[in-house]
Coordinates of C-alpha atoms and ligand atoms in Angstrom, one line a residue:
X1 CA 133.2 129.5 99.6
X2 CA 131.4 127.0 101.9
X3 CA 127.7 126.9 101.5
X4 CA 125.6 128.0 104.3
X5 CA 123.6 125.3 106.0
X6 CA 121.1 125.2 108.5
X7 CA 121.6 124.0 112.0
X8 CA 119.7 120.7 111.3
X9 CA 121.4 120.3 108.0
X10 CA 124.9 120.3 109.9
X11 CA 124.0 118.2 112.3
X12 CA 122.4 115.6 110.2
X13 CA 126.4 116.2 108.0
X14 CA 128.1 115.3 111.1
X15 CA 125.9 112.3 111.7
X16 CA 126.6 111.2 108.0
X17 CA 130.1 111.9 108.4
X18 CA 130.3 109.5 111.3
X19 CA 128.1 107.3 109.3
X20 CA 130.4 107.2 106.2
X21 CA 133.3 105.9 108.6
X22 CA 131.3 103.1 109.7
X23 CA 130.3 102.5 106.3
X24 CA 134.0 102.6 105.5
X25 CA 134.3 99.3 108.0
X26 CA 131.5 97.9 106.3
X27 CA 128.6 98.9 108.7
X28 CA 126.2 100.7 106.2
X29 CA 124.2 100.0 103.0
X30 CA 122.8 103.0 101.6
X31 CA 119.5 101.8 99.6
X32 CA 117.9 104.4 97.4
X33 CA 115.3 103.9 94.6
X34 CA 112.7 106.9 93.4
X35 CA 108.7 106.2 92.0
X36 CA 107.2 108.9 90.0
X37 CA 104.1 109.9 91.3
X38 CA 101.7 109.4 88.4
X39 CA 98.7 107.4 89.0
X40 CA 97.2 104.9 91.1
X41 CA 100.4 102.5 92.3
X42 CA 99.2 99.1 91.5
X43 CA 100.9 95.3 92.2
X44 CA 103.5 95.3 89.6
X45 CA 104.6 98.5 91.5
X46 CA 104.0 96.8 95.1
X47 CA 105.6 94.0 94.4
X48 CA 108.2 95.1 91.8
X49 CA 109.4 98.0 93.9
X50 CA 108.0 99.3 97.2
X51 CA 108.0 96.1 99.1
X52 CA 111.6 95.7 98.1
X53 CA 112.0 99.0 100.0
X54 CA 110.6 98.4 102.8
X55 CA 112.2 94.9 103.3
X56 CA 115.4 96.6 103.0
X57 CA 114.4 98.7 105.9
X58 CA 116.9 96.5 108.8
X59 CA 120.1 97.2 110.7
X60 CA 122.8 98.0 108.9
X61 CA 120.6 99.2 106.0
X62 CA 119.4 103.0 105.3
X63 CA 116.5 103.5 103.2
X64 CA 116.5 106.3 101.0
X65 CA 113.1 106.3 99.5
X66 CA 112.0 110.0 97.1
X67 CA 108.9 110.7 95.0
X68 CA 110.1 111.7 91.2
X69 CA 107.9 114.5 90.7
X70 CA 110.2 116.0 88.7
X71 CA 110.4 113.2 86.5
X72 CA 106.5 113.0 86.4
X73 CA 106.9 116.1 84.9
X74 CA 107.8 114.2 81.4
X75 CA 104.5 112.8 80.7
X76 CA 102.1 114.5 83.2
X77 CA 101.4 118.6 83.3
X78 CA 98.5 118.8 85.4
X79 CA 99.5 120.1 88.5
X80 CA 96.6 119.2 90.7
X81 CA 97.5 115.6 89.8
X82 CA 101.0 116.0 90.3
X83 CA 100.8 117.7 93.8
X84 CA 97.8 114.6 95.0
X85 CA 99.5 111.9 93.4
X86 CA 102.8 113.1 95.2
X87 CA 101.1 112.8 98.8
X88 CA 99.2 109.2 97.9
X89 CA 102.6 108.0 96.7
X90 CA 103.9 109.2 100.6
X91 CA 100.8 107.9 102.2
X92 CA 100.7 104.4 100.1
X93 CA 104.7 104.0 101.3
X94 CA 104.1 105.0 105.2
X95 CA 100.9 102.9 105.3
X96 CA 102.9 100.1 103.6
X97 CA 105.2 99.9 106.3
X98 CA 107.6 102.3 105.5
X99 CA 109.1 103.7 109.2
X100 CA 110.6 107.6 108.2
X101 CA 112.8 107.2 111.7
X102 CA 114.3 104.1 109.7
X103 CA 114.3 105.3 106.3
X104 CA 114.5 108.7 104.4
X105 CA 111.2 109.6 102.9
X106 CA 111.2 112.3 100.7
X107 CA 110.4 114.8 97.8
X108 CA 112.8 115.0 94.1
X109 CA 111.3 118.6 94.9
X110 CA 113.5 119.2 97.8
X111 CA 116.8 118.6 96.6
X112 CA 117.1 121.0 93.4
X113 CA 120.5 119.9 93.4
X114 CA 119.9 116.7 91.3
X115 CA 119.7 119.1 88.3
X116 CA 122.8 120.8 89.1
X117 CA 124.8 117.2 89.1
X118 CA 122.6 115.8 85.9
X119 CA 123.9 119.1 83.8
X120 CA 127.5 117.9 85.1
X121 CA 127.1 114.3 83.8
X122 CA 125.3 115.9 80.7
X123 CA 128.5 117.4 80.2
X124 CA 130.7 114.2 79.9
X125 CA 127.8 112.0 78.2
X126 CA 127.5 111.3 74.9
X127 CA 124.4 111.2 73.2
X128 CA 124.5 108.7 71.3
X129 CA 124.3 106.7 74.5
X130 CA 121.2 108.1 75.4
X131 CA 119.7 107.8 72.1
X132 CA 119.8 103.9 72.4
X133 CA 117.6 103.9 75.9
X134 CA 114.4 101.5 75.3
X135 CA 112.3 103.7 77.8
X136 CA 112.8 107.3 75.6
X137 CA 112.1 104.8 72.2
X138 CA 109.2 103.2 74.2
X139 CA 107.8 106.2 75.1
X140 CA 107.9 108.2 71.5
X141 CA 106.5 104.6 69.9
X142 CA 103.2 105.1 72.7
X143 CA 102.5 109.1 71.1
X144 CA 104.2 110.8 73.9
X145 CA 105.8 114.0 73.1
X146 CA 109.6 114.0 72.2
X147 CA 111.1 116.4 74.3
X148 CA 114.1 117.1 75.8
X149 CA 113.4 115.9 79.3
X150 CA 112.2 112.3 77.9
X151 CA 115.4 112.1 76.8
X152 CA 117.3 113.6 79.2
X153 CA 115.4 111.7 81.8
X154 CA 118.2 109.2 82.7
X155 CA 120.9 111.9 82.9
X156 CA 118.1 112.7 86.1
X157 CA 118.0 109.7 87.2
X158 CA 121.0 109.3 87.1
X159 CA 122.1 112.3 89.2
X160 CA 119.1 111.0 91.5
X161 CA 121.2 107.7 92.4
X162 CA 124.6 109.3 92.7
X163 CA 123.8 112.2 94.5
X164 CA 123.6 110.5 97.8
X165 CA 126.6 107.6 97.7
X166 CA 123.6 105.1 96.9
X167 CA 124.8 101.5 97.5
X168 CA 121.9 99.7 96.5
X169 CA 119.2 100.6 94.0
X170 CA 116.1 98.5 94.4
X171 CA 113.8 98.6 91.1
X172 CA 112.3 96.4 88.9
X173 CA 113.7 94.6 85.5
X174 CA 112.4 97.5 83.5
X175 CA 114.6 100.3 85.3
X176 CA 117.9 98.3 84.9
X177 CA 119.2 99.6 81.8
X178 CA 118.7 103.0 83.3
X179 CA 121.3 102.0 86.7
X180 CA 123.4 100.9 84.0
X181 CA 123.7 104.4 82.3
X182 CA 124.0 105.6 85.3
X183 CA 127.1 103.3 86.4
X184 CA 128.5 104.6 83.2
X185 CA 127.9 107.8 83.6
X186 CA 129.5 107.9 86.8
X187 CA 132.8 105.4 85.7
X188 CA 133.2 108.1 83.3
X189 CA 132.9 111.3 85.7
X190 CA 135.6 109.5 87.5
X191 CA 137.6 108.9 85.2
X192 CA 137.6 112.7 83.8
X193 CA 137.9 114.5 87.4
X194 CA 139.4 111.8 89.2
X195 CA 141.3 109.4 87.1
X196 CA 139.2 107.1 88.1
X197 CA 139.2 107.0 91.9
X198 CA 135.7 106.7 93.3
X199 CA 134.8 110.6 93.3
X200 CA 131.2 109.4 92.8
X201 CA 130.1 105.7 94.2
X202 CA 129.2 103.2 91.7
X203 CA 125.8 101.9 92.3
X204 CA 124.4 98.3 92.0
X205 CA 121.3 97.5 91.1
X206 CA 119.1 95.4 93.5
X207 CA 116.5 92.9 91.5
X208 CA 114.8 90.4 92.7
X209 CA 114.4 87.0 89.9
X210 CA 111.3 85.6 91.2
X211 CA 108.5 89.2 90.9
X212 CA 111.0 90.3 88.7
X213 CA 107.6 91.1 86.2
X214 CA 104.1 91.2 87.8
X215 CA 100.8 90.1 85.4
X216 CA 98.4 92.2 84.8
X217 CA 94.7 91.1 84.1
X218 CA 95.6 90.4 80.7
X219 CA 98.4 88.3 81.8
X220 CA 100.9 91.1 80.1
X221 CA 103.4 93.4 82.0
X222 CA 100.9 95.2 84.8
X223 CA 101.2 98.8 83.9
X224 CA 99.3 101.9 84.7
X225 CA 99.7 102.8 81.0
X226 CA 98.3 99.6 79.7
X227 CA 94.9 99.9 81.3
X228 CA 95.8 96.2 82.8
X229 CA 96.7 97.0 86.7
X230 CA 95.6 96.2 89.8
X231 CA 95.4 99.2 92.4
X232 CA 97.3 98.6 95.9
X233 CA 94.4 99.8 97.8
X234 CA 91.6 98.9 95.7
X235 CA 88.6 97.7 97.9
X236 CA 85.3 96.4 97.3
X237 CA 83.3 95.9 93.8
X238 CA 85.7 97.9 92.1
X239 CA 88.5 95.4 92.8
X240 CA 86.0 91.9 92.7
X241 CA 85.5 93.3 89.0
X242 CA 89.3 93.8 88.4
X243 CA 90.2 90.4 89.8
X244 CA 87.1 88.7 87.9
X245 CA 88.0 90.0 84.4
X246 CA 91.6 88.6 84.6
X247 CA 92.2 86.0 81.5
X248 CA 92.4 82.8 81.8
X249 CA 92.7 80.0 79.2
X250 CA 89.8 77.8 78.5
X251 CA 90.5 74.5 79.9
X252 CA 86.6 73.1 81.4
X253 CA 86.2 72.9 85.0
X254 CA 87.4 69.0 85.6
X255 CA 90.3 69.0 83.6
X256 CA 93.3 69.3 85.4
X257 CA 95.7 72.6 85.1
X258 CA 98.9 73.9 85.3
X259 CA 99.1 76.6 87.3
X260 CA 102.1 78.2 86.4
X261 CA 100.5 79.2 83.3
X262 CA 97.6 81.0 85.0
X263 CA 97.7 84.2 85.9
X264 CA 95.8 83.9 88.5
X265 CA 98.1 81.5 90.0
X266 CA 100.7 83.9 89.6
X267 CA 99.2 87.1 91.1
X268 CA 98.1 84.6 94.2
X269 CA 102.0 83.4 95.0
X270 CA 102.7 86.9 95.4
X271 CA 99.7 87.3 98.0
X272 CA 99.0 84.0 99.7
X273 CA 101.1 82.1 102.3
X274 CA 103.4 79.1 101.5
X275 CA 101.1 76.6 102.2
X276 CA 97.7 78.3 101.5
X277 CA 99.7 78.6 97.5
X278 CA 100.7 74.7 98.0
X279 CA 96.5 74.1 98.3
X280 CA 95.9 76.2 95.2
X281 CA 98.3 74.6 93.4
X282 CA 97.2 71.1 94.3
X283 CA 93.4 71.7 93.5
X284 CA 94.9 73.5 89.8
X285 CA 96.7 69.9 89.2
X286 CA 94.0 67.5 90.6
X287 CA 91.3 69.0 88.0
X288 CA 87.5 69.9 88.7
X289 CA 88.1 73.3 89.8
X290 CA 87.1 76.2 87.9
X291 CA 88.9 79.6 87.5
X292 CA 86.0 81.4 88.8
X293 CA 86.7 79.5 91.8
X294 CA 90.1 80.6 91.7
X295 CA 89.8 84.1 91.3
X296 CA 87.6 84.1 94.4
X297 CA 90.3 82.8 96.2
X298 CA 93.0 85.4 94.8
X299 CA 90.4 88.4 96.1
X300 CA 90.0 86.9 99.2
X301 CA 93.7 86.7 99.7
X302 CA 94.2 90.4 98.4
X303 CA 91.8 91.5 100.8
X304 CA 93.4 90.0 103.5
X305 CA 97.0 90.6 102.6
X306 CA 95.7 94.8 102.1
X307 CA 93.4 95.8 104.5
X308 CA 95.4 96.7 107.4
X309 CA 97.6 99.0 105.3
X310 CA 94.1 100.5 103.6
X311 CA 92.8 101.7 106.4
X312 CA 96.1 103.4 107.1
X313 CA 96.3 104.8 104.0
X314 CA 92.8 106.6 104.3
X315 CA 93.9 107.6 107.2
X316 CA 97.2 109.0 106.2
X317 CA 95.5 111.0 103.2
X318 CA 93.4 113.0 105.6
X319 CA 96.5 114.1 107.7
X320 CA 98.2 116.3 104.6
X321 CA 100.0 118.6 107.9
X322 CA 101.6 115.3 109.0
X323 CA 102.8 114.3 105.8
X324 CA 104.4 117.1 104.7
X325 CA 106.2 116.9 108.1
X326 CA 107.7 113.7 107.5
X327 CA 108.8 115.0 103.9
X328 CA 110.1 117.9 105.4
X329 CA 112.2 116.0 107.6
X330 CA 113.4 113.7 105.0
X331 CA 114.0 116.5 103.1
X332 CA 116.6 118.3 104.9
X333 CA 118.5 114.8 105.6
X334 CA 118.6 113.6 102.0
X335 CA 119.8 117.2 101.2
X336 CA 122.6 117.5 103.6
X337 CA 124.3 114.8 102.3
X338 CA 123.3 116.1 98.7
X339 CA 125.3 118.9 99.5
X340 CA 128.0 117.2 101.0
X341 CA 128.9 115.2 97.2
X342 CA 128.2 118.6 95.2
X343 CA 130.5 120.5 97.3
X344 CA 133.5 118.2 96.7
X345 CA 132.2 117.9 93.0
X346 CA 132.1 121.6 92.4
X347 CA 136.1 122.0 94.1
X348 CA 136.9 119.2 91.6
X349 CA 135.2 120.9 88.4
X350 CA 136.4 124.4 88.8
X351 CA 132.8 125.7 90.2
X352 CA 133.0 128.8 92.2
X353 CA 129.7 129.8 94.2
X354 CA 129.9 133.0 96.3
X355 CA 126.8 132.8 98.3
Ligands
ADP401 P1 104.0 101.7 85.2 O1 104.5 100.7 84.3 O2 102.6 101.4 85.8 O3 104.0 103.1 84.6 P2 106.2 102.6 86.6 O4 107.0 102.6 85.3 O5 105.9 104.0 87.2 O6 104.9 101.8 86.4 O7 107.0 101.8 87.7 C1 107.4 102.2 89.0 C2 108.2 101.1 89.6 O8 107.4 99.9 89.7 C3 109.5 100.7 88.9 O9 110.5 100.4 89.8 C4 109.0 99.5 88.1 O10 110.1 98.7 87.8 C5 108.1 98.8 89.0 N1 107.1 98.1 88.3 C6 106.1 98.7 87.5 N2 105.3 97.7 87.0 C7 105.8 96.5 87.4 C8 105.5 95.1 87.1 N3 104.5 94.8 86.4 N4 106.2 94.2 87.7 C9 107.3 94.5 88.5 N5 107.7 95.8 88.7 C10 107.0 96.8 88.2
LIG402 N1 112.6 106.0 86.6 C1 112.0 105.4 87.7 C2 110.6 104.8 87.3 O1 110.0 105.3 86.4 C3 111.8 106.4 88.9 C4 113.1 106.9 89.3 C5 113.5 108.2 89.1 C6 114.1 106.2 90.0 N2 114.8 108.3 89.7 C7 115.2 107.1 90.2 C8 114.2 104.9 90.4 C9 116.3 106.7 90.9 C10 115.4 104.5 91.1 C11 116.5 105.4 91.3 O2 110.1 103.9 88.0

C-alpha cells in the first residue's frame, strides 16, 4: 500500500526523481548536516559548522540544512527554550546567508520518519558499538542524566543522515565518530537487506583541517557548555567584555610574540582578511605591541565581519509568520524524499502499512 502524499509532496518526488538521474551522471551533491537548537550559537559553531553550510550552497550542490530539536531533547526539557532556540537557530542560518530557494531549511520535527528508520538500524546494531561513543561517555562524565536517548542518540543521527541519500555531511571534528557509526550502521543494513548493494547511501563526512577546532576565551574547545564561547551576534559591551577577558600569556608589551600561540591570533584568522591577518602577525613578531592592543583589533574585526548579518537576524526574529513559512516549505521537500527511502525500506523489511 502506497502512502498518500500531498500534491506538493508529489511534485517535489518527481523533481527528486529527475534529480536522482542527474545525480546518477554525476550532477548533484546532496549536503546535509543538523545543529541542535540549544543555546546561543557561538564561533566554534560559525565557523566549525554553519559557514561550511552555507559555502556549500553552489551549483551542483543541495543544501540540506534541519534543526535537531529532537535531539535537544537529550539534555534540554524546557519547552519555551526549545521552541525559541529552534527559531534563532532558523533566523541565525537565513541571516547568515543561508538562501531556502537554494538550500532545504528545516525542522527534525517535520519528518517523524527519522524515528521510524533509527528503530530499523536499532534493530541490526549492536550495542556494544554504541557503548564505546565518546559523546554518550562525555556526557555521563559532565552529570547529565543516563538515559536511553543519550545513548541512542547516534542511532538518530544516524537515521538523520541516511534518510535523505546525504552525500556530504559537513560538521566539525567532534561529530566525526558519530558519521562513522552511521557509515556502519548503514554498510550493515545493506548488507542484511541488500547483500550489500547500496539500499541506503554511504555518507562522507565533510571537515575542514584548518577551523577544524575554534578557541574559546580560555584558549580551550569554544563550547556552550564550557561557559568559554563567543556568541555569533553578540554586540556591544557584552561582546568588548568577552573578547577582553580572553587569556593570553604573559610576555611584556616589547617583547616579540608568536602569534600562533595566541588565541587571539587565532580567533582573528578566522575573522580578518588575508592581508589585514599578515599586519597582525607582523606587529605579534616585531615586538612592542600589547595584547590589549590586540584584542581591540580582534573586536573591531568581529564587528565588522557580523553586523550586516545582526541586523538581519533581529530582524528575522520579529518575523516568527515568515519563518515558520520557510520551515514549512523545507519541511514538505526534506519529507518527500524521506518518504521516498522508507517506502523502499519498508518493501525490503517486510513492513506492511494500510493507511
Ligand atoms: P557546543 O560544544 O557549544 O555544545 P555543539 O556540540 O552543539 O556545540 O556543536 C554544534 C556544531 O558546531 C557541531 O557541528 C560542532 O562540531 C560545531 N562546533 C561546536 N563547537 C565548535 C568549535 N569550538 N570548533 C569547531 N566546531 C565546533
Ligand atoms: N549531533 C549534532 C551536534 O550535536 C547534531 C546533529 C544531529 C547532526 N543530527 C545530525 C549533525 C546529522 C549532522 C548530521 O552538533
Amino acid at each position: 500500500m502506497r502512502p498518500s502524499r500531498s500534491i506538493l509532496e508529489r511534485s517535489v518526488v518527481l523533481k527528486s526523481t529527475r534529480r536522482q538521474s542527474l545525480k546518477s551522471k554525476g550532477f548533484f551533491m546532496r549536503y546535509l548536516s543538523g545543529i541542535q537548537p540549544s543555546g546561543n550559537l557561538h564561533l566554534g559553531n560559525y565557523f566549525g559548522a554553519i559557514r561550511e553550510h552555507i559555502l556549500s550552497q553552489k551549483p551542483g550542490n543541495e543544501g540540506f540544512f534541519f534543526i535537531a530539536n529532537y535531539h535537544a531533547l537529550t539534555t534540554e526539557k524546557d519547552a519555551t527554550k526549545i521552541r525559541k532556540q529552534s527559531l534563532e537557530v532558523a533566523a541565525t542560518y537565513l541571516a547568515l546567508g543561508l538562501d531556502p530557494k537554494k538550500s532545504v531549511l528545516f525542522l527534525q520535527s517535520d519528518v517523524p520518519q527519522v524515528h521510524e528508520l533509527a528503530w530499523f538500524l536499532s534493530t541490526i546494531f549492536p550495542v556494544a558499538r554504541l557503548e564505546l561513543q565518546p559523546s554518550y561517555k562525555d556526557k555521563i562524565s559532565k552529570g547529565f542524566e543516563p538515559h536511553h536517548a543519550l545513548f541512542a542518540y547516534p542511532m538518530l543521527m544516524a537515521a538523520d543522515i541516511l534518510i535523505y541519500n546525504s552525500d556530504r555531511v559537513p560538521v566539525g571534528k567532534d561529530q566525526l565518530p558519530h558519521v562513522e557509526l552511521c557509515r556502519d550502521a548503514a554498510q550493515k543494513f545493506n548488507l542484511m537487506y541488500a547483500n550489500g548493494e547500496s539500499l541506503l547511501k554511504i555518507p562522507e563526512a565533510q571537515i575542514r583541517e584548518e577551523v577544524a577546532i575554534v578557541p574559546g576565551i580560555d584558549g580551550e574547545k569554544m563550547s556552550k557548555s564550557y561557559g568559554n564561547d563567543i556568541a555569533i551576534f553578540a554586540e556591544g559591551k557584552a561582546l568588548k567584555t568577552r573578547v577582553m577577558s580572553i587569556t593570553t600569556d604573559s610576555t611584556p608589551v616589547e617583547a616579540q610574540k608568536n602569534p600562533e600561540n595566541c588565541t587571539v591570533f587565532k580567533l582573528f584568522k578566522l575573522v580578518g582578511s588575508e592581508g589585514e591577518i599578515q599586519a597582525l602577525a607582523d606587529r605579534y613578531r616585531a615586538g612592542g605591541m600589547g595584547y590589549g592592543e590586540a584584542k581591540k583589533k580582534l573586536l573591531d574585526q568581529i564587528n565588522t565581519y557580523f553586523e550586516p548579518s545582526r541586523e538581519k537576524y533581529k530582524a528575522l526574529l520579529k518575523e516568527e509568520t515568515q519563518l515558520l513559512d520557510i520551515l514549512q516549505d523545507g519541511g514538505k521537500k526534506a519529507r518527500a524524499i524521506a518518504e521516498e527511502v522508507m517506502d523502499r525500506l519498508r518493501q525490503k523489511m517486510g513492513i506492511i502499512r494500510t493507511f
